[in-house]
Short mmCIF file of C-alpha atoms and ligand atoms in Angstrom, two decimals:
data_model
loop_
_atom_site.label_atom_id
_atom_site.label_comp_id
_atom_site.label_asym_id
_atom_site.label_seq_id
_atom_site.Cartn_x
_atom_site.Cartn_y
_atom_site.Cartn_z
CA MET A 1 254.45 33.77 100.76
CA LYS A 2 254.47 37.39 102.07
CA LYS A 3 253.44 38.65 98.62
CA TYR A 4 250.60 36.10 98.55
CA LEU A 5 249.35 37.22 101.98
CA THR A 6 249.42 40.89 100.93
CA LEU A 7 247.38 40.08 97.84
CA LEU A 8 244.91 38.10 99.93
CA LEU A 9 244.52 40.99 102.40
CA LEU A 10 244.04 43.43 99.53
CA ALA A 11 241.39 41.15 98.07
CA ILE A 12 239.60 40.88 101.42
CA ASN A 13 239.73 44.65 101.87
CA PHE A 14 238.43 45.28 98.39
CA ASN A 15 235.67 42.78 98.98
CA THR A 16 234.61 44.43 102.24
CA PHE A 17 234.63 47.80 100.51
CA ALA A 18 232.72 46.43 97.52
CA GLN A 19 230.00 45.01 99.75
CA ASN A 20 229.21 48.47 101.09
CA GLU A 21 228.94 50.29 97.79
CA ALA A 22 226.08 50.44 95.34
CA SER A 23 225.67 52.44 92.18
CA LEU A 24 222.60 53.71 90.42
CA THR A 25 222.10 55.27 87.00
CA LEU A 26 218.82 57.03 86.28
CA THR A 27 217.55 58.02 82.84
CA PRO A 28 214.25 59.66 81.86
CA SER A 29 212.13 56.92 80.33
CA ALA A 30 209.88 56.63 77.34
CA ASN A 31 206.90 58.31 78.90
CA VAL A 32 205.86 55.73 81.48
CA THR A 33 203.80 57.09 84.36
CA ILE A 34 203.69 55.44 87.77
CA SER A 35 199.94 55.18 88.23
CA LYS A 36 198.70 56.50 91.56
CA HIS A 37 196.50 53.42 91.72
CA ILE A 38 199.58 51.31 92.58
CA TYR A 39 199.17 52.86 96.03
CA GLY A 40 195.67 51.39 96.45
CA GLN A 41 194.08 49.89 99.55
CA PHE A 42 191.81 47.01 100.43
CA ALA A 43 189.08 46.87 103.09
CA GLU A 44 187.16 43.63 103.53
CA HIS A 45 184.39 42.65 105.91
CA LEU A 46 186.97 40.76 107.92
CA GLY A 47 187.74 40.97 111.62
CA ARG A 48 188.05 44.57 112.80
CA GLY A 49 188.76 46.08 109.37
CA ILE A 50 185.38 47.60 108.63
CA TYR A 51 183.59 47.18 111.97
CA ASP A 52 185.74 48.78 114.71
CA GLY A 53 188.16 50.11 112.08
CA PHE A 54 186.35 52.42 109.69
CA TRP A 55 182.81 51.96 111.01
CA VAL A 56 182.41 52.30 114.76
CA ASP A 57 179.77 52.26 117.42
CA LYS A 58 177.82 55.49 117.83
CA SER A 59 178.98 55.70 121.45
CA LEU A 60 182.74 55.64 120.70
CA PRO A 61 184.19 59.00 121.82
CA VAL A 62 185.94 59.93 118.55
CA ALA A 63 184.98 62.39 115.81
CA LYS A 64 182.65 60.67 113.34
CA GLN A 65 180.52 61.34 110.32
CA ASP A 66 177.56 59.02 110.69
CA ARG A 67 179.52 56.06 112.11
CA ILE A 68 182.69 56.62 109.99
CA ARG A 69 185.72 57.31 112.14
CA LEU A 70 187.28 60.60 111.06
CA ASP A 71 190.74 60.25 112.62
CA VAL A 72 191.24 57.19 110.40
CA VAL A 73 189.90 59.12 107.40
CA ASP A 74 192.23 62.08 108.05
CA ALA A 75 195.28 59.84 108.37
CA LEU A 76 194.48 58.11 105.07
CA LYS A 77 193.78 61.40 103.31
CA LYS A 78 197.25 62.59 104.32
CA ILE A 79 198.88 59.75 102.37
CA LYS A 80 196.51 60.25 99.42
CA ILE A 81 195.13 56.77 99.10
CA PRO A 82 193.89 56.61 95.50
CA ASN A 83 191.39 53.75 95.68
CA LEU A 84 189.73 51.40 98.14
CA ARG A 85 188.69 47.85 97.22
CA TRP A 86 185.59 46.45 98.93
CA PRO A 87 183.71 44.31 100.16
CA GLY A 88 186.34 41.54 99.82
CA GLY A 89 188.27 39.31 99.33
CA CYS A 90 186.60 36.00 99.96
CA PHE A 91 183.71 37.89 101.54
CA ALA A 92 182.83 39.45 98.16
CA ASP A 93 181.73 36.10 96.78
CA GLU A 94 179.16 35.58 99.51
CA TYR A 95 178.01 39.20 99.67
CA HIS A 96 174.61 40.17 98.29
CA TRP A 97 174.49 43.93 97.85
CA ARG A 98 170.73 44.26 98.30
CA ASP A 99 171.23 43.16 101.95
CA GLY A 100 173.27 46.31 102.56
CA ILE A 101 170.93 49.09 101.40
CA GLY A 102 167.83 50.74 102.87
CA PRO A 103 166.98 51.38 106.54
CA ARG A 104 169.74 49.80 108.63
CA THR A 105 167.43 48.31 111.22
CA GLN A 106 165.67 46.33 108.50
CA ARG A 107 168.75 44.91 106.82
CA PRO A 108 169.06 41.12 106.91
CA ARG A 109 171.79 39.54 108.99
CA MET A 110 174.18 36.92 107.71
CA VAL A 111 177.03 34.81 108.99
CA ASN A 112 180.49 35.71 107.73
CA THR A 113 181.55 32.13 107.00
CA ASN A 114 185.05 33.03 105.84
CA TRP A 115 186.13 35.16 108.73
CA GLY A 116 185.35 33.94 112.22
CA GLY A 117 181.72 32.92 111.65
CA ILE A 118 180.53 36.16 113.20
CA THR A 119 177.20 37.82 112.50
CA GLU A 120 177.30 40.50 109.82
CA ASP A 121 174.52 43.04 110.41
CA ASN A 122 175.01 44.74 107.04
CA SER A 123 175.01 48.17 108.67
CA PHE A 124 177.98 49.04 106.47
CA GLY A 125 176.71 48.61 102.91
CA THR A 126 177.02 50.24 99.51
CA HIS A 127 175.99 53.79 100.49
CA GLU A 128 178.19 53.72 103.59
CA PHE A 129 181.16 52.50 101.55
CA LEU A 130 180.70 55.23 98.97
CA ALA A 131 180.31 57.87 101.68
CA LEU A 132 183.63 56.63 103.08
CA CYS A 133 185.32 56.90 99.65
CA ASP A 134 183.91 60.37 99.28
CA LEU A 135 185.40 61.42 102.62
CA LEU A 136 188.72 59.82 101.68
CA GLY A 137 188.71 61.45 98.25
CA CYS A 138 189.54 58.10 96.68
CA GLU A 139 188.01 55.96 93.95
CA PRO A 140 185.86 53.01 94.94
CA TYR A 141 186.81 49.59 93.56
CA ILE A 142 183.93 47.15 94.04
CA ALA A 143 184.35 43.38 93.78
CA GLY A 144 181.23 41.73 92.33
CA ASN A 145 179.95 38.37 93.52
CA VAL A 146 180.62 35.72 90.88
CA GLY A 147 181.00 32.76 93.26
CA SER A 148 177.53 32.65 94.84
CA GLY A 149 175.80 35.54 93.08
CA THR A 150 174.19 35.89 89.69
CA VAL A 151 174.81 37.83 86.52
CA GLU A 152 171.57 39.71 87.19
CA GLU A 153 172.72 40.67 90.69
CA MET A 154 175.99 42.22 89.54
CA SER A 155 174.36 43.82 86.53
CA LYS A 156 171.74 45.50 88.75
CA TRP A 157 174.37 46.63 91.24
CA VAL A 158 176.15 48.49 88.43
CA GLU A 159 172.84 49.94 87.25
CA TYR A 160 171.83 50.90 90.81
CA LEU A 161 175.06 52.86 91.20
CA ASN A 162 175.74 54.32 87.78
CA SER A 163 172.51 54.79 85.85
CA ASN A 164 170.35 57.88 85.81
CA SER A 165 167.35 56.18 84.19
CA SER A 166 163.85 55.84 85.58
CA SER A 167 164.22 52.08 86.16
CA SER A 168 163.00 50.72 89.49
CA VAL A 169 166.46 49.91 90.73
CA VAL A 170 167.60 53.49 90.07
CA GLN A 171 164.49 54.87 91.80
CA MET A 172 165.45 52.74 94.77
CA ARG A 173 168.89 54.44 94.92
CA LYS A 174 167.17 57.81 94.82
CA GLN A 175 164.84 56.80 97.65
CA ASN A 176 167.87 55.65 99.60
CA GLY A 177 169.19 59.18 99.52
CA HIS A 178 171.44 59.46 96.46
CA PRO A 179 169.74 61.13 93.48
CA ALA A 180 172.88 61.41 91.33
CA PRO A 181 174.65 58.37 89.90
CA TYR A 182 177.74 57.39 91.87
CA GLN A 183 179.87 56.74 88.77
CA VAL A 184 181.82 53.77 90.08
CA THR A 185 184.26 52.72 87.37
CA PHE A 186 186.50 50.03 88.94
CA TRP A 187 184.75 46.65 89.15
CA GLY A 188 186.28 43.32 90.06
CA VAL A 189 184.54 40.37 88.42
CA GLY A 190 184.83 37.91 91.29
CA ASN A 191 187.74 37.32 93.65
CA GLU A 192 190.15 34.38 93.77
CA SER A 193 187.82 32.39 91.55
CA TRP A 194 190.41 29.58 91.69
CA GLY A 195 189.81 29.31 95.46
CA CYS A 196 187.33 30.84 97.91
CA GLY A 197 185.55 32.53 94.99
CA GLY A 198 184.23 29.26 93.54
CA ASN A 199 187.09 26.78 93.05
CA MET A 200 186.85 27.21 89.29
CA THR A 201 189.20 26.14 86.54
CA PRO A 202 190.58 29.05 84.49
CA GLU A 203 188.62 27.83 81.46
CA TYR A 204 185.33 27.85 83.40
CA TYR A 205 186.15 31.24 84.96
CA THR A 206 186.85 32.93 81.64
CA ASP A 207 183.41 31.90 80.39
CA GLN A 208 181.87 33.25 83.61
CA PHE A 209 183.84 36.47 83.23
CA LYS A 210 182.42 37.00 79.75
CA ARG A 211 178.85 36.50 80.99
CA TYR A 212 179.23 38.82 83.98
CA ALA A 213 181.17 41.44 82.04
CA SER A 214 178.65 41.47 79.18
CA PHE A 215 175.83 42.53 81.49
CA ALA A 216 177.83 44.98 83.60
CA LYS A 217 177.01 47.96 81.41
CA ASP A 218 178.63 51.28 80.76
CA TYR A 219 176.22 54.09 81.66
CA PRO A 220 176.67 57.64 80.32
CA GLY A 221 179.91 59.15 81.57
CA THR A 222 180.97 55.97 83.34
CA PRO A 223 182.86 53.49 81.17
CA LEU A 224 183.68 50.56 83.43
CA LYS A 225 187.17 49.29 84.15
CA LYS A 226 186.57 45.59 84.68
CA VAL A 227 189.23 43.57 86.45
CA ALA A 228 189.25 39.81 85.89
CA SER A 229 190.01 37.60 88.87
CA GLY A 230 193.60 36.59 88.24
CA ALA A 231 196.24 34.17 89.36
CA ASN A 232 197.36 32.97 92.71
CA ALA A 233 201.14 33.59 92.97
CA GLU A 234 202.96 31.58 90.28
CA ASP A 235 199.92 30.13 88.52
CA TYR A 236 201.04 31.37 85.09
CA ASN A 237 198.59 29.04 83.38
CA TRP A 238 195.68 30.99 84.92
CA THR A 239 197.07 34.20 83.41
CA GLU A 240 197.64 32.55 80.06
CA VAL A 241 194.09 31.14 79.83
CA CYS A 242 192.56 34.51 80.79
CA MET A 243 194.66 36.38 78.23
CA LYS A 244 193.91 33.83 75.53
CA LYS A 245 190.18 33.42 76.10
CA ILE A 246 188.93 36.82 77.24
CA PRO A 247 188.71 39.43 74.44
CA LEU A 248 191.21 42.08 75.54
CA GLN A 249 188.78 44.95 75.08
CA MET A 250 186.49 43.32 77.68
CA MET A 251 188.94 43.63 80.57
CA TRP A 252 190.75 46.68 81.84
CA GLY A 253 192.89 44.59 84.14
CA LEU A 254 193.80 41.11 85.30
CA SER A 255 194.60 40.60 88.93
CA LEU A 256 197.36 38.79 90.79
CA HIS A 257 197.39 37.89 94.48
CA TYR A 258 200.57 37.19 96.38
CA TYR A 259 201.29 37.24 100.12
CA THR A 260 204.68 37.21 101.85
CA ILE A 261 204.65 34.35 104.35
CA PRO A 262 207.63 34.64 106.75
CA THR A 263 208.19 30.89 107.20
CA GLY A 264 206.80 29.91 103.81
CA ASN A 265 204.40 27.63 105.70
CA TRP A 266 200.71 28.62 105.62
CA GLY A 267 200.04 26.45 108.69
CA LYS A 268 202.58 28.26 110.89
CA LYS A 269 203.38 31.56 109.23
CA GLY A 270 205.60 33.06 111.94
CA SER A 271 205.25 35.86 114.45
CA ALA A 272 204.75 39.49 113.44
CA THR A 273 206.98 40.77 116.22
CA ALA A 274 209.37 38.05 117.42
CA PHE A 275 211.76 36.78 114.76
CA THR A 276 215.46 36.17 114.25
CA GLU A 277 217.70 37.65 111.56
CA GLU A 278 217.37 34.36 109.66
CA GLU A 279 213.55 34.57 109.73
CA TYR A 280 213.76 38.20 108.67
CA PHE A 281 216.03 37.21 105.79
CA ASN A 282 213.67 34.42 104.68
CA THR A 283 210.74 36.85 104.84
CA MET A 284 212.59 39.22 102.53
CA VAL A 285 213.33 36.35 100.13
CA SER A 286 209.58 35.71 100.03
CA CYS A 287 208.83 39.43 99.59
CA LEU A 288 211.30 39.86 96.72
CA LYS A 289 209.64 36.98 94.88
CA MET A 290 207.15 39.63 93.77
CA GLU A 291 209.78 40.78 91.23
CA GLU A 292 209.83 37.35 89.59
CA LEU A 293 206.02 37.05 89.70
CA VAL A 294 205.37 40.43 88.16
CA THR A 295 208.05 39.86 85.49
CA LYS A 296 206.71 36.45 84.49
CA HIS A 297 203.00 37.32 84.60
CA SER A 298 203.74 40.48 82.56
CA GLY A 299 205.76 38.36 80.14
CA MET A 300 202.83 35.99 79.74
CA MET A 301 200.50 38.95 79.17
CA ASP A 302 202.93 40.39 76.58
CA LYS A 303 202.42 37.25 74.50
CA TYR A 304 198.77 38.20 73.93
CA ASP A 305 198.93 41.93 74.62
CA PRO A 306 202.31 43.28 73.47
CA LYS A 307 201.05 46.87 73.63
CA LYS A 308 200.29 46.40 77.34
CA LYS A 309 196.69 47.54 77.12
CA VAL A 310 195.53 45.25 79.93
CA ALA A 311 196.79 46.23 83.38
CA LEU A 312 198.29 43.79 85.84
CA VAL A 313 196.40 44.58 89.06
CA VAL A 314 198.14 43.21 92.17
CA ASP A 315 195.08 43.83 94.29
CA GLU A 316 196.16 41.74 97.28
CA TRP A 317 199.70 41.87 98.61
CA GLY A 318 201.52 42.20 101.92
CA VAL A 319 202.96 40.13 104.73
CA TRP A 320 200.67 37.59 106.39
CA THR A 321 201.88 36.41 109.82
CA ASP A 322 200.32 34.44 112.65
CA PRO A 323 197.60 36.50 114.36
CA GLU A 324 198.51 38.34 117.55
CA PRO A 325 198.25 35.94 120.51
CA GLY A 326 194.92 36.30 122.31
CA THR A 327 193.04 37.66 119.29
CA ASN A 328 190.40 35.83 117.26
CA PRO A 329 192.41 33.84 114.68
CA GLY A 330 189.64 34.44 112.11
CA PHE A 331 190.23 38.19 112.39
CA LEU A 332 193.81 38.20 110.98
CA TYR A 333 194.96 40.95 113.33
CA GLN A 334 198.75 41.32 113.33
CA GLN A 335 201.26 43.91 114.54
CA ASN A 336 203.50 45.74 112.11
CA SER A 337 207.25 46.14 112.55
CA LEU A 338 210.18 47.79 110.79
CA ARG A 339 210.33 44.54 108.78
CA ASP A 340 206.89 45.35 107.36
CA ALA A 341 208.09 48.81 106.35
CA LEU A 342 210.97 47.25 104.41
CA ILE A 343 208.51 44.84 102.77
CA ALA A 344 206.19 47.69 101.78
CA ALA A 345 209.01 49.83 100.38
CA SER A 346 210.61 46.96 98.46
CA THR A 347 207.26 45.89 96.99
CA LEU A 348 206.35 49.45 95.98
CA ASN A 349 209.78 49.75 94.32
CA ILE A 350 208.99 46.59 92.34
CA PHE A 351 205.61 47.98 91.26
CA ASN A 352 207.11 51.37 90.35
CA ASN A 353 209.75 49.63 88.25
CA HIS A 354 207.04 47.65 86.43
CA SER A 355 204.64 50.54 86.03
CA ASP A 356 204.40 49.94 82.28
CA ARG A 357 202.25 46.89 83.18
CA VAL A 358 201.34 47.20 86.87
CA LYS A 359 198.76 49.98 86.92
CA MET A 360 196.94 49.17 90.13
CA ALA A 361 197.60 47.34 93.39
CA GLY A 362 196.05 46.93 96.81
CA LEU A 363 197.76 46.46 100.14
CA ALA A 364 195.97 43.87 102.30
CA GLN A 365 194.47 45.39 104.35
CA THR A 366 194.10 49.02 105.41
CA VAL A 367 192.95 48.94 109.06
CA ASN A 368 193.41 46.23 111.74
CA VAL A 369 193.85 43.35 109.26
CA LEU A 370 197.12 41.76 107.99
CA GLN A 371 199.74 44.37 106.95
CA ALA A 372 197.67 47.31 108.08
CA LEU A 373 198.41 51.00 107.72
CA ILE A 374 196.45 51.77 110.88
CA LEU A 375 195.64 49.87 114.08
CA THR A 376 192.85 50.91 116.41
CA ASP A 377 191.91 50.04 119.97
CA LYS A 378 188.63 51.64 120.98
CA GLU A 379 189.27 55.40 120.66
CA LYS A 380 193.05 54.96 120.24
CA MET A 381 194.69 54.84 116.84
CA VAL A 382 198.27 54.07 115.83
CA LEU A 383 200.00 54.60 112.49
CA THR A 384 202.15 51.61 111.59
CA PRO A 385 205.64 51.65 110.01
CA THR A 386 203.93 50.58 106.77
CA TYR A 387 201.79 53.73 106.92
CA HIS A 388 204.94 55.85 107.04
CA ILE A 389 206.26 54.16 103.90
CA PHE A 390 203.06 55.00 102.02
CA ASP A 391 203.45 58.55 103.30
CA MET A 392 207.08 58.71 102.12
CA TYR A 393 206.28 57.12 98.73
CA LYS A 394 203.21 59.22 97.84
CA VAL A 395 205.55 61.48 95.83
CA HIS A 396 205.73 58.78 93.15
CA GLN A 397 201.97 58.81 92.49
CA ASP A 398 201.32 59.77 88.86
CA ALA A 399 204.97 60.83 88.43
CA LYS A 400 207.05 59.96 85.37
CA TYR A 401 209.09 56.84 85.86
CA LEU A 402 212.89 57.09 85.67
CA GLU A 403 214.62 54.08 84.19
CA MET A 404 217.13 52.59 86.54
CA LYS A 405 220.32 50.56 86.43
CA LEU A 406 221.34 49.36 89.88
CA LYS A 407 224.47 47.60 91.02
CA THR A 408 224.11 46.42 94.58
CA PRO A 409 226.10 44.36 97.05
CA ASP A 410 224.48 41.24 98.44
CA TYR A 411 223.09 40.75 101.89
CA GLU A 412 224.09 37.28 103.04
CA VAL A 413 222.67 35.14 105.82
CA GLY A 414 223.38 31.45 106.36
CA GLY A 415 225.06 31.03 102.98
CA LYS A 416 222.15 32.55 101.04
CA SER A 417 222.06 36.02 99.56
CA ILE A 418 219.66 38.66 98.30
CA PRO A 419 220.34 42.11 96.84
CA ALA A 420 220.97 44.45 99.78
CA VAL A 421 219.62 47.51 97.98
CA ASN A 422 216.50 48.05 95.92
CA ALA A 423 215.25 51.34 94.53
CA SER A 424 212.88 53.23 92.28
CA ALA A 425 212.75 56.80 91.04
CA SER A 426 210.43 59.26 89.34
CA VAL A 427 210.09 62.88 88.34
CA ASP A 428 206.96 64.74 89.34
CA ALA A 429 204.94 67.35 87.48
CA SER A 430 207.05 70.19 88.93
CA GLY A 431 210.27 68.55 87.71
CA LYS A 432 211.36 67.34 91.14
CA VAL A 433 213.14 63.98 91.13
CA HIS A 434 212.42 61.48 93.92
CA ILE A 435 214.63 58.47 94.55
CA SER A 436 213.53 55.80 97.02
CA LEU A 437 216.24 53.52 98.36
CA VAL A 438 215.90 50.48 100.62
CA ASN A 439 218.81 48.87 102.45
CA LEU A 440 217.70 45.41 103.55
CA ASP A 441 221.00 44.55 105.22
CA ILE A 442 220.47 44.85 108.95
CA ASN A 443 224.19 45.13 109.75
CA LYS A 444 225.88 47.23 107.12
CA ALA A 445 225.31 50.71 105.74
CA VAL A 446 225.56 51.07 101.97
CA THR A 447 226.95 54.07 100.12
CA VAL A 448 224.87 54.59 96.99
CA SER A 449 226.38 56.72 94.20
CA THR A 450 223.85 57.90 91.65
CA ILE A 451 224.34 59.37 88.21
CA LEU A 452 221.32 61.17 86.81
CA LYS A 453 221.42 61.40 83.04
CA ASP A 454 219.78 64.46 81.46
CA VAL A 455 218.57 65.71 84.85
CA LYS A 456 219.72 68.99 86.34
CA TRP A 457 219.64 69.41 90.11
CA ASN A 458 221.38 71.37 92.89
CA VAL A 459 219.76 70.63 96.21
CA VAL A 460 219.00 67.30 97.89
CA ARG A 461 216.66 66.73 100.80
CA GLY A 462 215.51 63.43 102.25
CA GLN A 463 213.36 61.46 104.64
CA ILE A 464 214.26 58.24 106.43
CA LEU A 465 212.44 55.47 108.28
CA THR A 466 214.52 53.19 110.46
CA SER A 467 214.80 52.02 114.06
CA ALA A 468 217.21 50.30 116.42
CA SER A 469 215.79 46.83 115.85
CA ILE A 470 214.11 45.14 112.94
CA THR A 471 211.36 43.97 115.32
CA ASP A 472 210.51 47.49 116.56
CA ILE A 473 206.83 48.41 116.39
CA ASN A 474 204.51 51.31 117.17
CA THR A 475 202.15 50.49 120.02
CA PHE A 476 199.17 52.24 121.58
CA GLN A 477 201.49 53.13 124.50
CA HIS A 478 204.35 54.28 122.22
CA PRO A 479 202.64 55.20 118.95
CA ASP A 480 205.54 57.25 117.60
CA LYS A 481 208.53 54.96 118.10
CA LEU A 482 208.90 54.63 114.32
CA HIS A 483 208.30 57.80 112.37
CA LEU A 484 209.72 59.67 109.39
CA SER A 485 212.79 61.80 110.14
CA SER A 486 214.73 64.10 107.92
CA PHE A 487 217.75 62.50 106.25
CA THR A 488 220.90 64.55 105.83
CA ASN A 489 223.44 61.98 104.73
CA ALA A 490 223.24 62.74 101.00
CA LYS A 491 225.30 65.24 99.03
CA LYS A 492 226.36 66.34 95.56
CA GLU A 493 229.88 65.20 94.62
CA GLY A 494 230.69 66.51 91.16
CA ASP A 495 227.91 65.25 88.97
CA LYS A 496 227.10 62.43 91.39
CA LEU A 497 224.62 62.12 94.19
CA VAL A 498 226.18 60.20 97.07
CA ALA A 499 224.02 58.91 99.94
CA VAL A 500 224.90 56.66 102.84
CA ILE A 501 221.91 54.48 103.59
CA PRO A 502 221.96 53.06 107.12
CA PRO A 503 221.27 49.37 107.76
CA LYS A 504 217.57 48.31 107.67
CA SER A 505 216.29 51.62 106.46
CA VAL A 506 214.22 53.27 103.77
CA VAL A 507 215.18 56.68 102.39
CA THR A 508 213.48 58.89 99.85
CA LEU A 509 215.55 61.72 98.40
CA ALA A 510 214.09 64.79 96.69
CA LEU A 511 216.27 66.66 94.20
CA ASN A 512 215.70 70.07 92.69
O1 AHR B 1 193.06 39.29 102.56
C1 AHR B 1 192.57 38.14 103.17
C2 AHR B 1 192.09 37.12 102.14
O2 AHR B 1 193.18 36.67 101.39
C3 AHR B 1 191.13 37.60 101.10
O3 AHR B 1 189.82 37.59 101.55
C4 AHR B 1 191.30 36.63 99.99
O4 AHR B 1 191.02 37.17 98.73
C5 AHR B 1 192.75 36.18 100.14
O5 AHR B 1 192.89 34.82 100.11
#
């Protein structure tokens, strides 16, 4: 009996120990680069994203160029956002670009039927968007209107922006103040064509795609990268029909949209700031589903495109909660907690680890909408925990991917479990290795031992984002509650890198 008890205690001890240990093996990979465009952003005419976010009233006492808010621009430049998708979203399929050019006082007004039924004055149009991208130093990604527009309309938009001919539409661009072509390469052909973009079947959409794509021309020096409107979450049939019916050389990418819904219920999604550990756990289950989605959609694409020429473009992702109480529900304004930071880091790890197929993505949405990087209130601005993750992870942009084998303990809540640790790693142009590690367990630290094959290193430095509670947020009163700090709990032990990752935290280590 005594012997049995001793064995049991040993087993329990071993188990407790095992649950706090993870191991990682990293190997240089076969030349896969983590595209910087995975770190892309999305700005729709929705709520206070454009108006009040990027584009403010002349009287607002902040530094501006024209009406573009420069504190927002500077913050986004710091994290090197590579691209910005615009004008939607659902809005893209009711947007007519000619309404947004020329003298602002003469631009027609419209009702934004998707988002709050407010009046859109079109003061922020094509030239304003491209001036914003120029300030940000990022590439524009324009979504054409397939749902309520015409082939001619999208074709002329491309010509207006990219041609240097003497056609009337190009003369119009010149009169509107931009003599040189803008050279916009990324074009979405519709948005969510299975839903708000026209409620189409995949078969009907693929025919539409071919019409629109045929007349969206390449002008000298500007070969277009056309992105087909792809699947909603696990609609693998949509992906299959697009891959089967659209000639591969016609599309640079195929999109995928997936949102993390905390409760899994679109009617009552759950609060952004008040949630239990169980709700947090369920949110992370929903977030980690991205791994399965990307794997299966890529697998479906492999069937028709084994050389992975067509990119999977996850151009809408993020957590979608109930709107903040007291705000217009059509504006999708939500706060952003440490939970959101863990969602962002875990999702970016998934994309990095699938960078052979995922070449572009877009967080929804950059300012004041859904899982935003930045929140504004009149002249005040706050950087969210998600912003700090994009700051921490910018080191992976255009770096060489390191192949990874990870053994992780589970994080268990209410009899269900998920992997406690997720990670990704890369080596940059200067040879510096960066390893990003997420510990989703909110109670236990995890010691991660890493072996780096064929990589020489001596010094380790790190950054961490964490906080006392998973619900902690940055507010306009306390904008710096969550911020990046230096991380010192990593060291070289023989040929191993050993790091103790605190509960509910994200760490990025730099080795050289
Ligand atoms: O990001 C908010 C909305 O979510 C977008 O407009 C639409 O594409 C998606 O359904």
